[in-house]
Amino acid sequence: MLGWFKKKPKKNVQEDSAGRSELAREDIEDDKSESAAQAEDVLISEEENKSVASIAVREHAPETARSKPSEKNGGLFSRLKEQLAKTRNSIVSRVDALFLGKKVIDPELLDELEEILITADLGVGTTHELVESVRAKVDRKELSDPQVLKRILKEKIAGFLHSSDQKAELVMPAKGPFVIMVVGVNGVGKTTTIAKLANKFLKAGQNVILVAADTFRAAAVQQLQIWGERIGVHVVAQKTGADPSSVVFDAFDYAENKNVDVIIVDTAGRLHTKVNLMEELKKIKRVMAKKIPDAPHEVLLVIDATTGQNAVSQARLFSEAVDITGLALTKLDGTAKGGIVVNICRELTIPIRFIGIGEQMDDLRDFNADEFAEALFAEGES
């Protein structure tokens, strides 16, 4: 749990908190015109409000109404294997079928292997590197057995999964709360991920608050409040259309008075190509830094794994605006495109913090490259 988070004190930084607060207030006031200019983007229909609110209510349903983890083998690893079944079928099962009865590795087999890997969303670049490394071994007479090829594929994929590994440098500040800014487009499971993450911190003994800085949709605030009530954490919120930075400002004041350990900030999730959204996120970051030194300590991008290669472009665009420090991939249990995890690790230098493999609170798992590769290539699973 929270293997990336190390509760070790940083060097104490002496700052004039009153001065920081004044600077933050000035930033909010200076940007009032910007908020007004975006007012049109704030308004949504009552029908959309009701629709998203109904989603929040469904997510609030008792655990008994949803699927329970399989206990046939027990343990979290069995759960991971079970939930990666679709991705495993799209890669490993098809590779096994391709190799069945084959005695040699020929150009036709490599072409079919390339097609399998691309359709599993490993990406063109990642697939090309994998297949070319195999082809080179075949040409040098270093590889001829298809079954050995399967083992090499597993090792190469595990290597890609490790390529974004970074030391757990995120530590609890010596003074003040640990701040996580969560970003991502609408529909990726951002609010649910925030609730599951908050639950992790609660289990680790931390005092947590949530901040409803997605003020553009009333349903977004309502959904976060439902989750807050469900897991037992306070949610700082304002009315729909309020300046998101002012919500963050108030939340930081609240956190200071209540000795909060962790602040998790939800943000608006309009299309990542919208310039106004990116400017708003930058403004929120500025206000955070003026209130609390080095905040946010983590900028977590939530990505829907079912979107495939679009996830990579989202990560790049958000990172350009707010310097993403970690990724959470959701809905891996519902897609055959889990190969995107491999491609993201190879293409980006941003570490994957979490993977979502189901609806239950414990289904937001710390990402472990070795465990993921082992579950992906597990034998005897359909």
PDB file of C-alpha atoms in Angstrom, residues 139-373:
ATOM      1  CA  ASP A 139      19.043 -13.851 -38.340  1.00  0.00           C
ATOM      2  CA  ARG A 140      22.096 -14.513 -36.157  1.00  0.00           C
ATOM      3  CA  LYS A 141      20.905 -18.093 -35.583  1.00  0.00           C
ATOM      4  CA  GLU A 142      20.606 -17.308 -31.858  1.00  0.00           C
ATOM      5  CA  LEU A 143      16.897 -18.123 -31.766  1.00  0.00           C
ATOM      6  CA  SER A 144      14.829 -20.768 -33.507  1.00  0.00           C
ATOM      7  CA  ASP A 145      12.382 -22.242 -30.963  1.00  0.00           C
ATOM      8  CA  PRO A 146       8.985 -20.454 -30.733  1.00  0.00           C
ATOM      9  CA  GLN A 147       8.667 -21.466 -27.061  1.00  0.00           C
ATOM     10  CA  VAL A 148      11.948 -19.752 -26.251  1.00  0.00           C
ATOM     11  CA  LEU A 149      10.613 -16.730 -28.128  1.00  0.00           C
ATOM     12  CA  LYS A 150       7.686 -16.563 -25.730  1.00  0.00           C
ATOM     13  CA  ARG A 151      10.066 -16.381 -22.773  1.00  0.00           C
ATOM     14  CA  ILE A 152      12.053 -13.634 -24.495  1.00  0.00           C
ATOM     15  CA  LEU A 153       8.852 -11.663 -25.096  1.00  0.00           C
ATOM     16  CA  LYS A 154       7.990 -11.886 -21.405  1.00  0.00           C
ATOM     17  CA  GLU A 155      11.457 -10.676 -20.415  1.00  0.00           C
ATOM     18  CA  LYS A 156      11.377  -7.788 -22.904  1.00  0.00           C
ATOM     19  CA  ILE A 157       7.893  -6.710 -21.798  1.00  0.00           C
ATOM     20  CA  ALA A 158       8.978  -6.853 -18.146  1.00  0.00           C
ATOM     21  CA  GLY A 159      11.957  -4.692 -19.116  1.00  0.00           C
ATOM     22  CA  PHE A 160       9.659  -2.094 -20.691  1.00  0.00           C
ATOM     23  CA  LEU A 161       7.462  -2.116 -17.575  1.00  0.00           C
ATOM     24  CA  HIS A 162      10.539  -1.334 -15.476  1.00  0.00           C
ATOM     25  CA  SER A 163      11.735   1.431 -17.802  1.00  0.00           C
ATOM     26  CA  SER A 164       9.735   4.141 -16.007  1.00  0.00           C
ATOM     27  CA  ASP A 165      10.707   2.973 -12.520  1.00  0.00           C
ATOM     28  CA  GLN A 166      11.801   5.790 -10.239  1.00  0.00           C
ATOM     29  CA  LYS A 167      12.841   5.859  -6.625  1.00  0.00           C
ATOM     30  CA  ALA A 168      10.052   6.769  -4.211  1.00  0.00           C
ATOM     31  CA  GLU A 169      11.148  10.364  -3.713  1.00  0.00           C
ATOM     32  CA  LEU A 170       7.770  11.647  -2.560  1.00  0.00           C
ATOM     33  CA  VAL A 171       7.952  12.297   1.159  1.00  0.00           C
ATOM     34  CA  MET A 172       5.807  13.956   3.789  1.00  0.00           C
ATOM     35  CA  PRO A 173       6.864  17.615   4.141  1.00  0.00           C
ATOM     36  CA  ALA A 174       8.424  18.587   7.460  1.00  0.00           C
ATOM     37  CA  LYS A 175       5.698  21.190   7.853  1.00  0.00           C
ATOM     38  CA  GLY A 176       2.154  21.158   6.508  1.00  0.00           C
ATOM     39  CA  PRO A 177       0.180  18.605   4.497  1.00  0.00           C
ATOM     40  CA  PHE A 178       1.146  16.444   1.537  1.00  0.00           C
ATOM     41  CA  VAL A 179      -0.738  17.819  -1.501  1.00  0.00           C
ATOM     42  CA  ILE A 180      -1.885  15.724  -4.461  1.00  0.00           C
ATOM     43  CA  MET A 181      -3.361  17.477  -7.479  1.00  0.00           C
ATOM     44  CA  VAL A 182      -5.398  15.028  -9.586  1.00  0.00           C
ATOM     45  CA  VAL A 183      -5.986  15.791 -13.265  1.00  0.00           C
ATOM     46  CA  GLY A 184      -7.527  13.982 -16.227  1.00  0.00           C
ATOM     47  CA  VAL A 185     -10.279  14.274 -18.823  1.00  0.00           C
ATOM     48  CA  ASN A 186     -13.935  13.607 -18.059  1.00  0.00           C
ATOM     49  CA  GLY A 187     -15.032  10.001 -17.856  1.00  0.00           C
ATOM     50  CA  VAL A 188     -11.715   8.369 -16.936  1.00  0.00           C
ATOM     51  CA  GLY A 189     -12.779   7.508 -13.376  1.00  0.00           C
ATOM     52  CA  LYS A 190     -10.964  10.417 -11.759  1.00  0.00           C
ATOM     53  CA  THR A 191     -13.368  11.011  -8.871  1.00  0.00           C
ATOM     54  CA  THR A 192     -13.602   7.317  -8.029  1.00  0.00           C
ATOM     55  CA  THR A 193      -9.810   7.055  -8.126  1.00  0.00           C
ATOM     56  CA  ILE A 194      -9.554  10.001  -5.733  1.00  0.00           C
ATOM     57  CA  ALA A 195     -11.873   8.241  -3.273  1.00  0.00           C
ATOM     58  CA  LYS A 196      -9.893   5.009  -3.478  1.00  0.00           C
ATOM     59  CA  LEU A 197      -6.637   6.897  -3.018  1.00  0.00           C
ATOM     60  CA  ALA A 198      -8.041   8.728   0.006  1.00  0.00           C
ATOM     61  CA  ASN A 199      -9.075   5.364   1.423  1.00  0.00           C
ATOM     62  CA  LYS A 200      -5.480   4.146   1.054  1.00  0.00           C
ATOM     63  CA  PHE A 201      -4.193   7.090   3.056  1.00  0.00           C
ATOM     64  CA  LEU A 202      -6.861   6.562   5.704  1.00  0.00           C
ATOM     65  CA  LYS A 203      -5.748   2.953   6.091  1.00  0.00           C
ATOM     66  CA  ALA A 204      -2.175   4.217   6.431  1.00  0.00           C
ATOM     67  CA  GLY A 205      -3.289   6.352   9.384  1.00  0.00           C
ATOM     68  CA  GLN A 206      -3.303   9.726   7.622  1.00  0.00           C
ATOM     69  CA  ASN A 207      -5.849  12.526   8.144  1.00  0.00           C
ATOM     70  CA  VAL A 208      -7.227  13.315   4.664  1.00  0.00           C
ATOM     71  CA  ILE A 209      -9.448  15.962   3.070  1.00  0.00           C
ATOM     72  CA  LEU A 210     -10.782  16.166  -0.484  1.00  0.00           C
ATOM     73  CA  VAL A 211     -11.107  19.407  -2.459  1.00  0.00           C
ATOM     74  CA  ALA A 212     -13.850  19.814  -5.071  1.00  0.00           C
ATOM     75  CA  ALA A 213     -12.013  22.163  -7.439  1.00  0.00           C
ATOM     76  CA  ASP A 214     -13.997  20.927 -10.451  1.00  0.00           C
ATOM     77  CA  THR A 215     -16.538  23.725 -10.065  1.00  0.00           C
ATOM     78  CA  PHE A 216     -17.706  23.630 -13.677  1.00  0.00           C
ATOM     79  CA  ARG A 217     -20.160  20.788 -13.075  1.00  0.00           C
ATOM     80  CA  ALA A 218     -22.467  20.647 -10.069  1.00  0.00           C
ATOM     81  CA  ALA A 219     -22.609  16.877 -10.442  1.00  0.00           C
ATOM     82  CA  ALA A 220     -18.825  16.648 -10.084  1.00  0.00           C
ATOM     83  CA  VAL A 221     -18.972  18.348  -6.688  1.00  0.00           C
ATOM     84  CA  GLN A 222     -21.929  16.208  -5.635  1.00  0.00           C
ATOM     85  CA  GLN A 223     -20.197  12.998  -6.677  1.00  0.00           C
ATOM     86  CA  LEU A 224     -17.073  13.865  -4.663  1.00  0.00           C
ATOM     87  CA  GLN A 225     -19.225  14.742  -1.646  1.00  0.00           C
ATOM     88  CA  ILE A 226     -20.983  11.363  -1.862  1.00  0.00           C
ATOM     89  CA  TRP A 227     -17.642   9.600  -1.900  1.00  0.00           C
ATOM     90  CA  GLY A 228     -16.381  11.750   0.969  1.00  0.00           C
ATOM     91  CA  GLU A 229     -19.387  10.797   3.077  1.00  0.00           C
ATOM     92  CA  ARG A 230     -18.990   7.146   2.159  1.00  0.00           C
ATOM     93  CA  ILE A 231     -15.329   6.834   3.195  1.00  0.00           C
ATOM     94  CA  GLY A 232     -15.542   9.337   6.036  1.00  0.00           C
ATOM     95  CA  VAL A 233     -13.448  12.298   4.887  1.00  0.00           C
ATOM     96  CA  HIS A 234     -14.255  16.006   4.783  1.00  0.00           C
ATOM     97  CA  VAL A 235     -14.838  17.598   1.357  1.00  0.00           C
ATOM     98  CA  VAL A 236     -14.115  21.304   0.863  1.00  0.00           C
ATOM     99  CA  ALA A 237     -16.460  22.716  -1.792  1.00  0.00           C
ATOM    100  CA  GLN A 238     -18.087  25.908  -3.026  1.00  0.00           C
ATOM    101  CA  LYS A 239     -20.989  26.653  -5.358  1.00  0.00           C
ATOM    102  CA  THR A 240     -20.946  25.676  -9.009  1.00  0.00           C
ATOM    103  CA  GLY A 241     -19.011  28.192 -11.092  1.00  0.00           C
ATOM    104  CA  ALA A 242     -16.788  29.387  -8.262  1.00  0.00           C
ATOM    105  CA  ASP A 243     -13.147  30.070  -9.028  1.00  0.00           C
ATOM    106  CA  PRO A 244     -11.404  26.685  -8.545  1.00  0.00           C
ATOM    107  CA  SER A 245      -8.327  28.426  -7.121  1.00  0.00           C
ATOM    108  CA  SER A 246     -10.423  30.038  -4.394  1.00  0.00           C
ATOM    109  CA  VAL A 247     -11.731  26.589  -3.404  1.00  0.00           C
ATOM    110  CA  VAL A 248      -8.137  25.381  -3.121  1.00  0.00           C
ATOM    111  CA  PHE A 249      -7.211  28.498  -1.131  1.00  0.00           C
ATOM    112  CA  ASP A 250     -10.013  27.846   1.373  1.00  0.00           C
ATOM    113  CA  ALA A 251      -9.102  24.152   1.582  1.00  0.00           C
ATOM    114  CA  PHE A 252      -5.511  24.971   2.471  1.00  0.00           C
ATOM    115  CA  ASP A 253      -6.686  27.304   5.228  1.00  0.00           C
ATOM    116  CA  TYR A 254      -8.968  24.570   6.547  1.00  0.00           C
ATOM    117  CA  ALA A 255      -6.133  22.031   6.420  1.00  0.00           C
ATOM    118  CA  GLU A 256      -3.858  24.324   8.415  1.00  0.00           C
ATOM    119  CA  ASN A 257      -6.451  24.756  11.155  1.00  0.00           C
ATOM    120  CA  LYS A 258      -7.283  21.034  11.325  1.00  0.00           C
ATOM    121  CA  ASN A 259      -3.714  19.668  11.081  1.00  0.00           C
ATOM    122  CA  VAL A 260      -4.543  17.684   7.945  1.00  0.00           C
ATOM    123  CA  ASP A 261      -1.884  15.245   6.687  1.00  0.00           C
ATOM    124  CA  VAL A 262      -2.995  14.837   3.066  1.00  0.00           C
ATOM    125  CA  ILE A 263      -4.950  17.085   0.680  1.00  0.00           C
ATOM    126  CA  ILE A 264      -6.290  15.529  -2.532  1.00  0.00           C
ATOM    127  CA  VAL A 265      -7.550  18.081  -5.071  1.00  0.00           C
ATOM    128  CA  ASP A 266     -10.005  17.168  -7.828  1.00  0.00           C
ATOM    129  CA  THR A 267      -9.832  19.380 -10.934  1.00  0.00           C
ATOM    130  CA  ALA A 268     -11.956  20.007 -14.013  1.00  0.00           C
ATOM    131  CA  GLY A 269     -11.743  17.411 -16.747  1.00  0.00           C
ATOM    132  CA  ARG A 270     -12.806  19.055 -19.958  1.00  0.00           C
ATOM    133  CA  LEU A 271     -11.086  18.066 -23.178  1.00  0.00           C
ATOM    134  CA  HIS A 272      -7.324  18.114 -22.726  1.00  0.00           C
ATOM    135  CA  THR A 273      -6.994  20.107 -25.949  1.00  0.00           C
ATOM    136  CA  LYS A 274      -8.819  23.110 -24.436  1.00  0.00           C
ATOM    137  CA  VAL A 275      -6.407  25.959 -23.733  1.00  0.00           C
ATOM    138  CA  ASN A 276      -8.619  27.408 -20.973  1.00  0.00           C
ATOM    139  CA  LEU A 277      -8.453  24.193 -18.965  1.00  0.00           C
ATOM    140  CA  MET A 278      -4.677  24.071 -19.069  1.00  0.00           C
ATOM    141  CA  GLU A 279      -4.431  27.723 -18.007  1.00  0.00           C
ATOM    142  CA  GLU A 280      -6.803  27.020 -15.131  1.00  0.00           C
ATOM    143  CA  LEU A 281      -4.662  24.088 -13.967  1.00  0.00           C
ATOM    144  CA  LYS A 282      -1.544  26.275 -14.081  1.00  0.00           C
ATOM    145  CA  LYS A 283      -3.328  28.893 -11.979  1.00  0.00           C
ATOM    146  CA  ILE A 284      -4.342  26.289  -9.374  1.00  0.00           C
ATOM    147  CA  LYS A 285      -0.714  25.172  -9.163  1.00  0.00           C
ATOM    148  CA  ARG A 286       0.461  28.758  -8.618  1.00  0.00           C
ATOM    149  CA  VAL A 287      -1.993  29.285  -5.776  1.00  0.00           C
ATOM    150  CA  MET A 288      -0.963  25.995  -4.182  1.00  0.00           C
ATOM    151  CA  ALA A 289       2.720  26.897  -4.273  1.00  0.00           C
ATOM    152  CA  LYS A 290       2.115  30.308  -2.735  1.00  0.00           C
ATOM    153  CA  LYS A 291       0.132  28.814   0.130  1.00  0.00           C
ATOM    154  CA  ILE A 292       2.339  25.763   0.782  1.00  0.00           C
ATOM    155  CA  PRO A 293       5.991  25.540  -0.339  1.00  0.00           C
ATOM    156  CA  ASP A 294       6.617  22.913  -3.059  1.00  0.00           C
ATOM    157  CA  ALA A 295       2.892  22.137  -3.412  1.00  0.00           C
ATOM    158  CA  PRO A 296       1.565  20.217  -5.163  1.00  0.00           C
ATOM    159  CA  HIS A 297       3.936  17.456  -4.126  1.00  0.00           C
ATOM    160  CA  GLU A 298       2.342  15.073  -6.605  1.00  0.00           C
ATOM    161  CA  VAL A 299       0.457  15.792  -9.848  1.00  0.00           C
ATOM    162  CA  LEU A 300      -1.392  12.564 -10.623  1.00  0.00           C
ATOM    163  CA  LEU A 301      -2.866  12.060 -14.091  1.00  0.00           C
ATOM    164  CA  VAL A 302      -5.729   9.562 -14.253  1.00  0.00           C
ATOM    165  CA  ILE A 303      -6.021   7.746 -17.592  1.00  0.00           C
ATOM    166  CA  ASP A 304      -8.669   5.349 -18.873  1.00  0.00           C
ATOM    167  CA  ALA A 305      -6.781   2.295 -20.168  1.00  0.00           C
ATOM    168  CA  THR A 306      -9.587   1.536 -22.633  1.00  0.00           C
ATOM    169  CA  THR A 307      -8.663   4.647 -24.643  1.00  0.00           C
ATOM    170  CA  GLY A 308      -5.501   2.939 -25.857  1.00  0.00           C
ATOM    171  CA  GLN A 309      -2.909   5.067 -27.603  1.00  0.00           C
ATOM    172  CA  ASN A 310      -4.839   8.271 -26.881  1.00  0.00           C
ATOM    173  CA  ALA A 311      -3.662   7.829 -23.278  1.00  0.00           C
ATOM    174  CA  VAL A 312      -0.085   8.582 -24.326  1.00  0.00           C
ATOM    175  CA  SER A 313      -1.053  11.847 -26.014  1.00  0.00           C
ATOM    176  CA  GLN A 314      -3.111  12.861 -22.971  1.00  0.00           C
ATOM    177  CA  ALA A 315      -0.136  12.274 -20.710  1.00  0.00           C
ATOM    178  CA  ARG A 316       2.132  14.389 -22.897  1.00  0.00           C
ATOM    179  CA  LEU A 317      -0.296  17.305 -23.166  1.00  0.00           C
ATOM    180  CA  PHE A 318      -1.114  17.437 -19.454  1.00  0.00           C
ATOM    181  CA  SER A 319       2.553  17.111 -18.568  1.00  0.00           C
ATOM    182  CA  GLU A 320       3.430  20.103 -20.732  1.00  0.00           C
ATOM    183  CA  ALA A 321       1.001  22.204 -18.696  1.00  0.00           C
ATOM    184  CA  VAL A 322       1.468  20.998 -15.124  1.00  0.00           C
ATOM    185  CA  ASP A 323       4.464  18.609 -15.017  1.00  0.00           C
ATOM    186  CA  ILE A 324       2.795  15.266 -14.321  1.00  0.00           C
ATOM    187  CA  THR A 325       4.697  13.291 -11.665  1.00  0.00           C
ATOM    188  CA  GLY A 326       2.653  10.074 -11.633  1.00  0.00           C
ATOM    189  CA  LEU A 327      -0.012   8.121 -13.508  1.00  0.00           C
ATOM    190  CA  ALA A 328      -3.037   6.077 -12.478  1.00  0.00           C
ATOM    191  CA  LEU A 329      -4.486   3.766 -15.143  1.00  0.00           C
ATOM    192  CA  THR A 330      -8.119   2.816 -14.619  1.00  0.00           C
ATOM    193  CA  LYS A 331     -10.480   0.180 -16.058  1.00  0.00           C
ATOM    194  CA  LEU A 332      -7.795  -2.404 -16.836  1.00  0.00           C
ATOM    195  CA  ASP A 333     -10.284  -5.100 -15.887  1.00  0.00           C
ATOM    196  CA  GLY A 334     -12.641  -4.076 -18.669  1.00  0.00           C
ATOM    197  CA  THR A 335     -10.290  -3.889 -21.626  1.00  0.00           C
ATOM    198  CA  ALA A 336      -8.278  -6.138 -23.907  1.00  0.00           C
ATOM    199  CA  LYS A 337      -5.988  -3.159 -24.528  1.00  0.00           C
ATOM    200  CA  GLY A 338      -3.959  -3.465 -21.344  1.00  0.00           C
ATOM    201  CA  GLY A 339      -0.862  -3.528 -23.512  1.00  0.00           C
ATOM    202  CA  ILE A 340      -1.043   0.259 -23.281  1.00  0.00           C
ATOM    203  CA  VAL A 341       0.595  -0.098 -19.859  1.00  0.00           C
ATOM    204  CA  VAL A 342       3.698  -1.501 -21.547  1.00  0.00           C
ATOM    205  CA  ASN A 343       3.729   1.264 -24.158  1.00  0.00           C
ATOM    206  CA  ILE A 344       3.295   4.034 -21.590  1.00  0.00           C
ATOM    207  CA  CYS A 345       6.217   2.692 -19.551  1.00  0.00           C
ATOM    208  CA  ARG A 346       8.417   2.635 -22.660  1.00  0.00           C
ATOM    209  CA  GLU A 347       7.301   5.939 -24.195  1.00  0.00           C
ATOM    210  CA  LEU A 348       7.140   8.127 -21.100  1.00  0.00           C
ATOM    211  CA  THR A 349       9.418   8.794 -18.149  1.00  0.00           C
ATOM    212  CA  ILE A 350       6.419   9.280 -15.846  1.00  0.00           C
ATOM    213  CA  PRO A 351       6.070   6.455 -13.306  1.00  0.00           C
ATOM    214  CA  ILE A 352       2.804   4.531 -13.060  1.00  0.00           C
ATOM    215  CA  ARG A 353       1.665   4.835  -9.429  1.00  0.00           C
ATOM    216  CA  PHE A 354      -1.590   2.888  -9.551  1.00  0.00           C
ATOM    217  CA  ILE A 355      -3.678   0.601 -11.737  1.00  0.00           C
ATOM    218  CA  GLY A 356      -7.444   0.222 -11.381  1.00  0.00           C
ATOM    219  CA  ILE A 357      -8.645  -3.358 -11.803  1.00  0.00           C
ATOM    220  CA  GLY A 358     -12.226  -3.177 -10.534  1.00  0.00           C
ATOM    221  CA  GLU A 359     -14.924  -1.230  -8.706  1.00  0.00           C
ATOM    222  CA  GLN A 360     -14.089  -2.146  -5.134  1.00  0.00           C
ATOM    223  CA  MET A 361     -12.100   0.184  -2.875  1.00  0.00           C
ATOM    224  CA  ASP A 362      -9.094  -2.158  -2.782  1.00  0.00           C
ATOM    225  CA  ASP A 363      -9.042  -2.477  -6.575  1.00  0.00           C
ATOM    226  CA  LEU A 364      -6.814   0.575  -6.922  1.00  0.00           C
ATOM    227  CA  ARG A 365      -3.497  -1.270  -6.742  1.00  0.00           C
ATOM    228  CA  ASP A 366       0.022   0.057  -6.333  1.00  0.00           C
ATOM    229  CA  PHE A 367       1.692  -0.658  -9.665  1.00  0.00           C
ATOM    230  CA  ASN A 368       4.395  -3.306  -9.478  1.00  0.00           C
ATOM    231  CA  ALA A 369       6.116  -4.080 -12.796  1.00  0.00           C
ATOM    232  CA  ASP A 370       7.172  -7.616 -11.880  1.00  0.00           C
ATOM    233  CA  GLU A 371       3.751  -8.495 -10.487  1.00  0.00           C
ATOM    234  CA  PHE A 372       2.006  -7.072 -13.563  1.00  0.00           C
ATOM    235  CA  ALA A 373       4.221  -9.036 -15.965  1.00  0.00           C
TER     236      ALA A 373
END
